[in-house]
mmCIF file of C-alpha atoms in Angstrom:
data_model
loop_
_atom_site.group_PDB
_atom_site.id
_atom_site.type_symbol
_atom_site.label_atom_id
_atom_site.label_comp_id
_atom_site.label_asym_id
_atom_site.label_seq_id
_atom_site.Cartn_x
_atom_site.Cartn_y
_atom_site.Cartn_z
ATOM 1 C CA MET A 1 -27.994 63.960 6.514
ATOM 2 C CA ASN A 2 -27.564 66.041 3.360
ATOM 3 C CA LYS A 3 -27.439 64.477 -0.106
ATOM 4 C CA LYS A 4 -23.652 64.845 -0.438
ATOM 5 C CA ALA A 5 -22.924 63.089 2.860
ATOM 6 C CA TYR A 6 -25.430 60.378 2.029
ATOM 7 C CA PHE A 7 -23.790 59.828 -1.357
ATOM 8 C CA ILE A 8 -20.336 59.523 0.238
ATOM 9 C CA LEU A 9 -21.654 57.029 2.795
ATOM 10 C CA VAL A 10 -23.182 54.872 0.044
ATOM 11 C CA VAL A 11 -19.912 54.913 -1.933
ATOM 12 C CA VAL A 12 -17.905 53.893 1.154
ATOM 13 C CA ILE A 13 -20.305 51.033 1.899
ATOM 14 C CA ILE A 14 -20.096 49.802 -1.711
ATOM 15 C CA LEU A 15 -16.284 49.923 -1.594
ATOM 16 C CA LEU A 16 -16.200 47.984 1.681
ATOM 17 C CA ILE A 17 -18.537 45.338 0.268
ATOM 18 C CA SER A 18 -16.426 45.083 -2.905
ATOM 19 C CA VAL A 19 -13.224 44.577 -0.898
ATOM 20 C CA PHE A 20 -14.926 41.934 1.225
ATOM 21 C CA ILE A 21 -16.214 40.080 -1.851
ATOM 22 C CA TYR A 22 -12.759 40.241 -3.501
ATOM 23 C CA LYS A 23 -10.981 38.849 -0.463
ATOM 24 C CA THR A 24 -13.619 36.225 0.051
ATOM 25 C CA SER A 25 -13.417 35.138 -3.590
ATOM 26 C CA LYS A 26 -9.678 34.581 -3.219
ATOM 27 C CA THR A 27 -9.849 32.455 -0.123
ATOM 28 C CA THR A 28 -13.249 30.852 0.188
ATOM 29 C CA LYS A 29 -14.312 30.023 -3.333
ATOM 30 C CA TYR A 30 -14.251 26.393 -2.270
ATOM 31 C CA SER A 31 -16.398 25.273 0.633
ATOM 32 C CA ASN A 32 -14.658 24.853 3.989
ATOM 33 C CA ASN A 33 -16.275 21.459 4.362
ATOM 34 C CA LYS A 34 -13.922 20.173 1.661
ATOM 35 C CA VAL A 35 -10.194 19.537 1.451
ATOM 36 C CA VAL A 36 -9.009 21.197 -1.746
ATOM 37 C CA ILE A 37 -5.860 20.251 -3.654
ATOM 38 C CA GLY A 38 -4.701 21.744 -6.955
ATOM 39 C CA ALA A 39 -3.198 19.881 -9.898
ATOM 40 C CA VAL A 40 -1.308 21.473 -12.792
ATOM 41 C CA LEU A 41 -1.150 18.743 -15.434
ATOM 42 C CA SER A 42 -0.590 18.335 -19.173
ATOM 43 C CA LEU A 43 -4.263 17.862 -19.975
ATOM 44 C CA SER A 44 -3.876 18.929 -23.611
ATOM 45 C CA GLY A 45 -0.976 19.211 -26.021
ATOM 46 C CA SER A 46 1.728 16.722 -26.968
ATOM 47 C CA THR A 47 2.084 15.198 -23.491
ATOM 48 C CA SER A 48 -1.595 14.918 -22.583
ATOM 49 C CA SER A 49 -2.265 11.352 -23.773
ATOM 50 C CA PHE A 50 0.458 10.043 -21.529
ATOM 51 C CA TYR A 51 1.599 12.220 -18.617
ATOM 52 C CA GLY A 52 -1.571 14.234 -18.089
ATOM 53 C CA GLU A 53 -4.089 11.470 -18.662
ATOM 54 C CA TYR A 54 -2.304 8.869 -16.565
ATOM 55 C CA ASN A 55 -1.762 11.313 -13.703
ATOM 56 C CA LYS A 56 -5.362 12.508 -13.710
ATOM 57 C CA ASN A 57 -6.750 8.974 -13.883
ATOM 58 C CA ALA A 58 -4.801 7.919 -10.807
ATOM 59 C CA ILE A 59 -5.694 11.055 -8.845
ATOM 60 C CA ASP A 60 -9.383 10.701 -9.691
ATOM 61 C CA LEU A 61 -9.293 7.059 -8.640
ATOM 62 C CA PHE A 62 -7.847 7.979 -5.241
ATOM 63 C CA VAL A 63 -10.378 10.798 -4.750
ATOM 64 C CA LYS A 64 -13.231 8.418 -5.521
ATOM 65 C CA GLU A 65 -11.900 5.878 -3.027
ATOM 66 C CA ILE A 66 -11.174 8.229 -0.133
ATOM 67 C CA ASN A 67 -14.459 10.117 -0.478
ATOM 68 C CA LYS A 68 -16.322 6.814 -0.435
ATOM 69 C CA GLU A 69 -14.618 6.174 2.919
ATOM 70 C CA GLY A 70 -15.608 9.560 4.341
ATOM 71 C CA GLY A 71 -12.870 11.847 3.043
ATOM 72 C CA ILE A 72 -10.117 13.451 5.137
ATOM 73 C CA ASN A 73 -11.106 14.137 8.733
ATOM 74 C CA GLY A 74 -14.729 14.041 7.654
ATOM 75 C CA ARG A 75 -14.219 16.439 4.733
ATOM 76 C CA LYS A 76 -14.620 15.408 1.113
ATOM 77 C CA LEU A 77 -11.496 15.706 -1.021
ATOM 78 C CA GLU A 78 -11.692 17.868 -4.153
ATOM 79 C CA VAL A 79 -8.994 18.348 -6.796
ATOM 80 C CA VAL A 80 -9.020 21.503 -8.904
ATOM 81 C CA TYR A 81 -7.359 20.756 -12.229
ATOM 82 C CA GLN A 82 -5.529 23.287 -14.356
ATOM 83 C CA ASP A 83 -4.106 22.540 -17.800
ATOM 84 C CA SER A 84 -0.429 23.388 -18.370
ATOM 85 C CA LYS A 85 -0.401 21.995 -21.935
ATOM 86 C CA GLY A 86 3.096 20.837 -21.002
ATOM 87 C CA ASP A 87 4.240 24.461 -21.384
ATOM 88 C CA LYS A 88 6.123 26.518 -18.763
ATOM 89 C CA ALA A 89 4.306 29.802 -19.328
ATOM 90 C CA VAL A 90 0.860 28.216 -19.392
ATOM 91 C CA GLY A 91 1.771 26.172 -16.323
ATOM 92 C CA LEU A 92 2.785 29.299 -14.416
ATOM 93 C CA GLN A 93 -0.533 30.967 -15.214
ATOM 94 C CA ALA A 94 -2.385 27.858 -14.071
ATOM 95 C CA PHE A 95 -0.368 27.678 -10.853
ATOM 96 C CA ASN A 96 -0.900 31.365 -10.064
ATOM 97 C CA PHE A 97 -4.635 30.878 -10.520
ATOM 98 C CA LEU A 98 -4.607 28.134 -7.872
ATOM 99 C CA VAL A 99 -2.492 30.205 -5.490
ATOM 100 C CA ASN A 100 -4.871 33.155 -5.873
ATOM 101 C CA GLN A 101 -7.712 30.853 -4.860
ATOM 102 C CA GLY A 102 -5.900 30.134 -1.587
ATOM 103 C CA ILE A 103 -4.935 26.562 -2.554
ATOM 104 C CA LYS A 104 -1.727 25.536 -0.793
ATOM 105 C CA TYR A 105 -1.135 21.970 -2.039
ATOM 106 C CA VAL A 106 -0.429 21.281 -5.719
ATOM 107 C CA ILE A 107 0.510 18.218 -7.774
ATOM 108 C CA SER A 108 2.430 18.714 -11.031
ATOM 109 C CA ASP A 109 3.757 16.369 -13.685
ATOM 110 C CA VAL A 110 6.493 16.997 -16.304
ATOM 111 C CA SER A 111 9.958 18.464 -15.676
ATOM 112 C CA PRO A 112 9.718 21.731 -17.669
ATOM 113 C CA VAL A 113 6.534 22.819 -15.884
ATOM 114 C CA SER A 114 7.532 21.524 -12.441
ATOM 115 C CA VAL A 115 10.906 23.285 -12.571
ATOM 116 C CA ALA A 116 9.151 26.543 -13.521
ATOM 117 C CA LEU A 117 6.605 26.244 -10.688
ATOM 118 C CA ALA A 118 9.067 25.306 -7.948
ATOM 119 C CA PRO A 119 10.508 28.794 -7.132
ATOM 120 C CA ILE A 120 7.032 30.322 -6.812
ATOM 121 C CA ALA A 121 5.772 27.396 -4.740
ATOM 122 C CA GLN A 122 8.711 27.801 -2.385
ATOM 123 C CA LYS A 123 8.216 31.564 -2.112
ATOM 124 C CA GLU A 124 4.467 31.267 -1.500
ATOM 125 C CA GLY A 125 4.764 28.333 0.923
ATOM 126 C CA VAL A 126 2.820 26.013 -1.374
ATOM 127 C CA VAL A 127 3.541 22.291 -1.061
ATOM 128 C CA LEU A 128 4.392 21.037 -4.561
ATOM 129 C CA ILE A 129 4.711 17.344 -5.421
ATOM 130 C CA ALA A 130 5.960 16.474 -8.917
ATOM 131 C CA THR A 131 5.085 13.017 -10.211
ATOM 132 C CA SER A 132 6.875 12.881 -13.567
ATOM 133 C CA ALA A 133 9.822 15.263 -13.191
ATOM 134 C CA SER A 134 13.356 13.892 -13.100
ATOM 135 C CA ASN A 135 15.223 17.154 -13.769
ATOM 136 C CA PRO A 136 18.044 17.693 -11.209
ATOM 137 C CA ALA A 137 17.037 21.346 -10.780
ATOM 138 C CA LEU A 138 14.216 20.287 -8.435
ATOM 139 C CA THR A 139 16.683 18.872 -5.923
ATOM 140 C CA ASP A 140 17.700 22.277 -4.585
ATOM 141 C CA ALA A 141 14.360 24.020 -5.201
ATOM 142 C CA GLY A 142 13.431 24.258 -1.503
ATOM 143 C CA ASP A 143 11.818 22.427 1.397
ATOM 144 C CA PHE A 144 8.254 22.783 0.051
ATOM 145 C CA ILE A 145 9.187 20.804 -3.092
ATOM 146 C CA PHE A 146 8.903 17.005 -3.338
ATOM 147 C CA ARG A 147 8.722 14.417 -6.086
ATOM 148 C CA THR A 148 7.680 10.786 -6.409
ATOM 149 C CA LYS A 149 9.828 10.359 -9.548
ATOM 150 C CA MET A 150 13.479 9.408 -9.177
ATOM 151 C CA SER A 151 15.924 12.228 -9.908
ATOM 152 C CA ALA A 152 17.824 11.921 -13.177
ATOM 153 C CA VAL A 153 21.052 12.238 -11.194
ATOM 154 C CA ARG A 154 20.396 9.102 -9.188
ATOM 155 C CA GLU A 155 18.962 7.243 -12.147
ATOM 156 C CA GLY A 156 21.928 8.420 -14.212
ATOM 157 C CA ASP A 157 24.328 7.038 -11.613
ATOM 158 C CA GLU A 158 22.706 3.616 -11.594
ATOM 159 C CA ALA A 159 21.928 3.457 -15.303
ATOM 160 C CA GLY A 160 25.419 4.656 -16.184
ATOM 161 C CA LEU A 161 26.932 1.894 -14.076
ATOM 162 C CA TYR A 162 24.601 -0.647 -15.676
ATOM 163 C CA ILE A 163 25.536 0.509 -19.175
ATOM 164 C CA ALA A 164 29.258 0.460 -18.369
ATOM 165 C CA ASN A 165 29.337 -2.827 -16.447
ATOM 166 C CA MET A 166 26.560 -4.899 -18.040
ATOM 167 C CA LEU A 167 25.948 -3.681 -21.584
ATOM 168 C CA LYS A 168 29.610 -2.710 -22.055
ATOM 169 C CA PRO A 169 29.218 -0.867 -25.384
ATOM 170 C CA LYS A 170 32.368 0.153 -27.246
ATOM 171 C CA SER A 171 30.815 3.534 -28.097
ATOM 172 C CA VAL A 172 27.687 5.525 -27.242
ATOM 173 C CA ALA A 173 25.545 8.202 -28.882
ATOM 174 C CA PHE A 174 22.942 10.386 -27.166
ATOM 175 C CA LEU A 175 19.664 11.441 -28.778
ATOM 176 C CA TYR A 176 17.481 13.509 -26.493
ATOM 177 C CA GLN A 177 14.736 16.095 -26.255
ATOM 178 C CA ASN A 178 16.045 19.653 -26.097
ATOM 179 C CA ASP A 179 14.278 20.849 -22.938
ATOM 180 C CA ASP A 180 14.658 20.664 -19.155
ATOM 181 C CA TYR A 181 13.861 16.963 -19.176
ATOM 182 C CA GLY A 182 16.184 15.820 -21.958
ATOM 183 C CA ASN A 183 19.061 18.094 -20.964
ATOM 184 C CA GLY A 184 18.764 16.942 -17.365
ATOM 185 C CA VAL A 185 19.044 13.311 -18.433
ATOM 186 C CA PHE A 186 22.098 13.996 -20.603
ATOM 187 C CA LYS A 187 23.867 15.932 -17.847
ATOM 188 C CA SER A 188 23.238 13.052 -15.453
ATOM 189 C CA PHE A 189 24.032 10.094 -17.731
ATOM 190 C CA SER A 190 27.036 11.373 -19.690
ATOM 191 C CA PRO A 191 29.534 11.711 -16.799
ATOM 192 C CA LYS A 192 28.934 8.085 -15.777
ATOM 193 C CA VAL A 193 29.355 6.896 -19.358
ATOM 194 C CA ARG A 194 32.603 8.804 -19.683
ATOM 195 C CA ALA A 195 33.755 7.504 -16.307
ATOM 196 C CA GLY A 196 33.406 3.993 -17.725
ATOM 197 C CA ASP A 197 35.866 4.947 -20.499
ATOM 198 C CA ILE A 198 33.104 4.651 -23.102
ATOM 199 C CA PRO A 199 33.518 7.250 -25.872
ATOM 200 C CA ILE A 200 30.496 9.410 -26.720
ATOM 201 C CA VAL A 201 30.712 9.619 -30.507
ATOM 202 C CA SER A 202 27.582 11.693 -31.142
ATOM 203 C CA GLU A 203 25.209 13.991 -29.249
ATOM 204 C CA GLU A 204 22.015 15.017 -31.018
ATOM 205 C CA LYS A 205 18.953 16.947 -29.815
ATOM 206 C CA PHE A 206 15.384 17.242 -31.101
ATOM 207 C CA HIS A 207 12.429 19.530 -30.364
ATOM 208 C CA LYS A 208 9.699 18.071 -28.143
ATOM 209 C CA GLU A 209 7.146 18.554 -30.954
ATOM 210 C CA ALA A 210 9.365 16.980 -33.619
ATOM 211 C CA VAL A 211 7.919 14.266 -35.852
ATOM 212 C CA ASP A 212 10.922 13.660 -38.109
ATOM 213 C CA MET A 213 14.244 12.725 -36.490
ATOM 214 C CA ARG A 214 15.879 11.308 -39.625
ATOM 215 C CA THR A 215 18.482 14.088 -39.833
ATOM 216 C CA GLU A 216 19.660 13.414 -36.293
ATOM 217 C CA LEU A 217 19.543 9.654 -36.856
ATOM 218 C CA LEU A 218 21.620 9.979 -40.036
ATOM 219 C CA LYS A 219 24.346 11.817 -38.105
ATOM 220 C CA ILE A 220 24.260 9.098 -35.470
ATOM 221 C CA LYS A 221 24.406 6.410 -38.136
ATOM 222 C CA GLN A 222 27.525 8.033 -39.592
ATOM 223 C CA SER A 223 29.221 7.964 -36.161
ATOM 224 C CA ASN A 224 28.444 4.228 -35.908
ATOM 225 C CA PRO A 225 27.790 3.872 -32.143
ATOM 226 C CA GLU A 226 27.120 0.514 -30.570
ATOM 227 C CA LEU A 227 24.449 1.972 -28.269
ATOM 228 C CA VAL A 228 22.130 4.991 -28.511
ATOM 229 C CA ILE A 229 20.775 6.447 -25.262
ATOM 230 C CA LEU A 230 17.352 8.064 -25.697
ATOM 231 C CA ALA A 231 15.465 10.620 -23.623
ATOM 232 C CA GLY A 232 12.180 12.167 -24.728
ATOM 233 C CA TYR A 233 8.426 11.826 -24.559
ATOM 234 C CA PRO A 234 7.119 8.347 -25.511
ATOM 235 C CA LYS A 235 5.678 9.501 -28.850
ATOM 236 C CA GLN A 236 9.074 10.834 -29.893
ATOM 237 C CA ILE A 237 10.798 7.640 -28.765
ATOM 238 C CA GLY A 238 8.325 5.625 -30.839
ATOM 239 C CA ARG A 239 9.007 7.773 -33.897
ATOM 240 C CA ILE A 240 12.763 7.510 -33.402
ATOM 241 C CA LEU A 241 12.659 3.711 -33.237
ATOM 242 C CA LYS A 242 10.365 3.476 -36.256
ATOM 243 C CA GLN A 243 12.485 5.837 -38.356
ATOM 244 C CA ALA A 244 15.715 4.164 -37.221
ATOM 245 C CA GLY A 245 14.300 0.798 -38.258
ATOM 246 C CA GLU A 246 13.249 2.129 -41.649
ATOM 247 C CA MET A 247 16.754 3.563 -42.102
ATOM 248 C CA ARG A 248 18.244 0.184 -41.175
ATOM 249 C CA LEU A 249 20.226 1.736 -38.357
ATOM 250 C CA GLN A 250 22.020 -1.249 -36.843
ATOM 251 C CA THR A 251 22.462 -0.273 -33.207
ATOM 252 C CA LYS A 252 21.042 -1.000 -29.783
ATOM 253 C CA PHE A 253 18.785 1.478 -27.997
ATOM 254 C CA PHE A 254 18.582 2.267 -24.277
ATOM 255 C CA ALA A 255 15.866 4.660 -23.043
ATOM 256 C CA HIS A 256 15.631 6.750 -19.905
ATOM 257 C CA GLY A 257 12.921 5.413 -17.578
ATOM 258 C CA GLY A 258 10.867 8.603 -17.916
ATOM 259 C CA SER A 259 10.642 8.088 -21.676
ATOM 260 C CA ILE A 260 8.721 4.824 -21.516
ATOM 261 C CA GLY A 261 5.013 4.614 -22.324
ATOM 262 C CA PRO A 262 2.438 2.781 -24.463
ATOM 263 C CA ASP A 263 2.924 5.233 -27.355
ATOM 264 C CA ILE A 264 6.255 3.551 -28.111
ATOM 265 C CA ASN A 265 4.728 0.236 -29.145
ATOM 266 C CA GLN A 266 1.761 1.891 -30.829
ATOM 267 C CA ILE A 267 4.015 3.988 -33.077
ATOM 268 C CA ALA A 268 7.126 1.847 -33.514
ATOM 269 C CA GLY A 269 5.477 -1.569 -33.624
ATOM 270 C CA THR A 270 8.055 -4.311 -34.219
ATOM 271 C CA TYR A 271 10.827 -1.705 -34.429
ATOM 272 C CA ALA A 272 10.515 -1.297 -30.657
ATOM 273 C CA ARG A 273 11.793 -4.810 -30.036
ATOM 274 C CA GLY A 274 15.048 -4.905 -28.144
ATOM 275 C CA LEU A 275 14.633 -1.484 -26.539
ATOM 276 C CA THR A 276 16.152 -1.630 -23.059
ATOM 277 C CA ASN A 277 15.418 0.552 -20.058
ATOM 278 C CA LEU A 278 15.657 0.570 -16.295
ATOM 279 C CA THR A 279 12.443 1.383 -14.457
ATOM 280 C CA GLU A 280 11.826 2.385 -10.867
ATOM 281 C CA LEU A 281 8.351 0.847 -10.976
ATOM 282 C CA ASN A 282 8.266 -2.425 -9.057
ATOM 283 C CA GLU A 283 5.358 -4.326 -10.580
ATOM 284 C CA ASN A 284 5.824 -7.393 -8.380
ATOM 285 C CA THR A 285 4.566 -5.903 -5.112
ATOM 286 C CA LYS A 286 1.133 -6.570 -3.686
ATOM 287 C CA GLU A 287 0.532 -2.812 -3.554
ATOM 288 C CA PHE A 288 1.065 -2.416 -7.298
ATOM 289 C CA GLN A 289 -0.942 -5.515 -8.197
ATOM 290 C CA ASP A 290 -3.891 -4.262 -6.138
ATOM 291 C CA PHE A 291 -3.584 -0.835 -7.771
ATOM 292 C CA LYS A 292 -3.320 -2.412 -11.220
ATOM 293 C CA LEU A 293 -6.532 -4.360 -10.631
ATOM 294 C CA LYS A 294 -8.471 -1.246 -9.544
ATOM 295 C CA TYR A 295 -7.014 1.000 -12.224
ATOM 296 C CA SER A 296 -7.580 -1.499 -15.046
ATOM 297 C CA LYS A 297 -11.173 -2.047 -13.939
ATOM 298 C CA GLU A 298 -11.838 1.692 -13.854
ATOM 299 C CA TYR A 299 -10.109 2.732 -17.083
ATOM 300 C CA LYS A 300 -9.822 -0.467 -19.163
ATOM 301 C CA VAL A 301 -6.070 0.069 -19.530
ATOM 302 C CA GLU A 302 -3.124 -0.980 -17.375
ATOM 303 C CA PRO A 303 -1.337 1.625 -15.232
ATOM 304 C CA GLU A 304 2.313 2.528 -15.668
ATOM 305 C CA LEU A 305 4.988 4.458 -13.780
ATOM 306 C CA PHE A 306 3.444 7.917 -13.813
ATOM 307 C CA SER A 307 -0.045 6.832 -12.841
ATOM 308 C CA ALA A 308 1.518 4.915 -9.943
ATOM 309 C CA ASN A 309 3.617 7.962 -8.991
ATOM 310 C CA ALA A 310 0.542 10.208 -9.066
ATOM 311 C CA TYR A 311 -1.434 7.798 -6.884
ATOM 312 C CA ASP A 312 1.428 7.758 -4.376
ATOM 313 C CA ALA A 313 1.722 11.559 -4.449
ATOM 314 C CA ILE A 314 -1.913 12.229 -3.602
ATOM 315 C CA THR A 315 -1.918 9.406 -1.038
ATOM 316 C CA LEU A 316 1.033 10.934 0.822
ATOM 317 C CA LEU A 317 -0.442 14.424 0.557
ATOM 318 C CA ALA A 318 -3.839 13.307 1.853
ATOM 319 C CA ASN A 319 -2.218 11.403 4.726
ATOM 320 C CA SER A 320 -0.152 14.440 5.728
ATOM 321 C CA ILE A 321 -3.129 16.800 5.507
ATOM 322 C CA GLY A 322 -5.135 14.409 7.674
ATOM 323 C CA GLN A 323 -2.405 14.194 10.314
ATOM 324 C CA CYS A 324 -2.103 17.985 10.460
ATOM 325 C CA GLY A 325 -5.849 18.587 10.632
ATOM 326 C CA ALA A 326 -5.567 20.738 7.535
ATOM 327 C CA GLY A 327 -7.681 21.217 4.474
ATOM 328 C CA VAL A 328 -9.486 24.537 4.819
ATOM 329 C CA VAL A 329 -8.684 26.945 2.000
ATOM 330 C CA GLY A 330 -7.116 30.188 3.201
ATOM 331 C CA ARG A 331 -5.924 28.942 6.575
ATOM 332 C CA ASP A 332 -2.750 30.088 8.361
ATOM 333 C CA ASN A 333 0.745 29.037 7.239
ATOM 334 C CA THR A 334 1.502 26.975 10.359
ATOM 335 C CA VAL A 335 -0.773 24.235 9.060
ATOM 336 C CA ASP A 336 0.916 24.276 5.647
ATOM 337 C CA SER A 337 4.319 23.981 7.324
ATOM 338 C CA CYS A 338 3.009 20.983 9.253
ATOM 339 C CA VAL A 339 2.012 19.263 5.999
ATOM 340 C CA LYS A 340 5.417 20.055 4.517
ATOM 341 C CA ASP A 341 7.225 18.757 7.612
ATOM 342 C CA THR A 342 5.083 15.614 7.762
ATOM 343 C CA LEU A 343 5.835 14.835 4.118
ATOM 344 C CA ALA A 344 9.540 15.413 4.714
ATOM 345 C CA LYS A 345 9.518 12.747 7.429
ATOM 346 C CA THR A 346 8.215 10.056 5.054
ATOM 347 C CA LYS A 347 10.363 6.971 5.592
ATOM 348 C CA GLY A 348 9.770 3.494 4.194
ATOM 349 C CA PHE A 349 6.275 4.187 2.865
ATOM 350 C CA GLN A 350 5.311 1.306 0.586
ATOM 351 C CA GLY A 351 3.567 3.025 -2.288
ATOM 352 C CA VAL A 352 2.106 1.401 -5.371
ATOM 353 C CA ALA A 353 5.210 2.387 -7.384
ATOM 354 C CA GLY A 354 7.653 1.212 -4.724
ATOM 355 C CA ASN A 355 9.310 2.277 -1.504
ATOM 356 C CA ILE A 356 9.179 6.000 -0.712
ATOM 357 C CA THR A 357 11.677 7.649 1.596
ATOM 358 C CA PHE A 358 12.308 11.351 1.055
ATOM 359 C CA ASP A 359 15.823 12.684 1.580
ATOM 360 C CA GLN A 360 16.563 16.199 2.863
ATOM 361 C CA ASN A 361 15.812 17.618 -0.594
ATOM 362 C CA GLY A 362 12.440 15.952 -1.100
ATOM 363 C CA ASP A 363 13.945 13.455 -3.552
ATOM 364 C CA LEU A 364 13.462 9.692 -3.430
ATOM 365 C CA ALA A 365 16.267 8.216 -1.355
ATOM 366 C CA GLU A 366 15.510 4.515 -1.743
ATOM 367 C CA ARG A 367 14.219 2.931 -4.931
ATOM 368 C CA GLU A 368 15.671 0.002 -6.857
ATOM 369 C CA LEU A 369 15.754 0.020 -10.629
ATOM 370 C CA VAL A 370 14.467 -2.975 -12.564
ATOM 371 C CA LEU A 371 15.658 -3.986 -16.049
ATOM 372 C CA LYS A 372 13.046 -4.206 -18.823
ATOM 373 C CA VAL A 373 13.620 -5.369 -22.393
ATOM 374 C CA ARG A 374 10.925 -5.121 -25.066
#
C-alpha cells in the first residue's frame, strides 16, 4: 500500500471512530444499568427557594427510597438535573441538552418554562410531567404532556364559584404577575367572577422580579374593591401584603393556590393574616401525613403543595417505566409510547397530594379544593 492510500485509510478510520463516539455520547452517556430521568427545575433565580428547591427535595427523597429498595426492575434510578432559572430560554436549552443525551422522561416545574418545553417534548416523543404549572396552554399541548398541578381553568371554575357564592364581594380587583402563570390565572378566574355579576373595578399587573408594587396597589386602593385576587410567586405575594398593610389598604385578599408558600409569612409577617386561598393539597390523608413525616425528617422543614406534586410525578413516572420494562437511554420509541399510555390510564391513584386521575389531556380530572385562611 502506497503512502497516499495508507493516509486515506487512516483518515477514514478516524472519521468512523469519531462518528461512533459522537453517536455513543448522545445515547449512552448514562450507564444502561440505570433508569435515567431528566428534571428541568428553577434551581437558581427568583423561583429557586420555593418551586425548584421543594421539587428537587421531593424527587431526591423518592430516588433515595426506591434505590434503597432495589430501584426499577433491578436498575438504580438516576435524575439528571438542569437549571432553568425559571426562564423560558434557559429552560429550552436545558431541555434540549437532556434530549440530546437520549433522555425521554422529564419533570418540569413552573408554567412559563413548562409551556415552552411542551411543544418540543411532544414533537420529540418525550414524556413531560409538570408539577407546578397551572397555565391552560398545557391542556392542549399533546398526549406526551401531563401535570400533577390542577389547571387554572378548573381551579378558576371552582374558586370563582366560591368567591361568588361564599365570599360574595360587591367588587373585585385583580393583581397578578405578568407572565404565562399570572395571565393564565386571570383568564380563568375573571369569567367566573363576571358570571357572578361581580364588577371587576381594577386589573393590575406586575413583573415577576418586582419588589415594589405600591403603584399598582395605589390604583387598586383608588378603585376601592372589597376583594383583591392575587396571582404570583410567593415572594411577590408576601411583598404585596406587606406593602398593602403599610399603605393601610382596607380590603380582603384571595390568592391563587399556586401562589402560596412559606415566603408569604416570612416577608409579610402579621400583614398576611386573613389571606384566603383554596388549595388542592389534602393534608388530612394518611399518604400525605406519611410523606410529611419523611420529608420533615430529611429536610427539617414541612412539605407543601409543590413538593407533594413532585413526589407524585416521579412516583407515577417510575411506576409506568417499571410496568413497561423501560429505562435504558436511547431505546426505541415503542417503549416511550408505552410509558405515555400507561400514565394516561392513571385512574384513582392516591398520591401524597391527593387523588390523581388524568383526563384525555393529561390534566387532573378529580381533585377537591380545600379552604385555607391564614
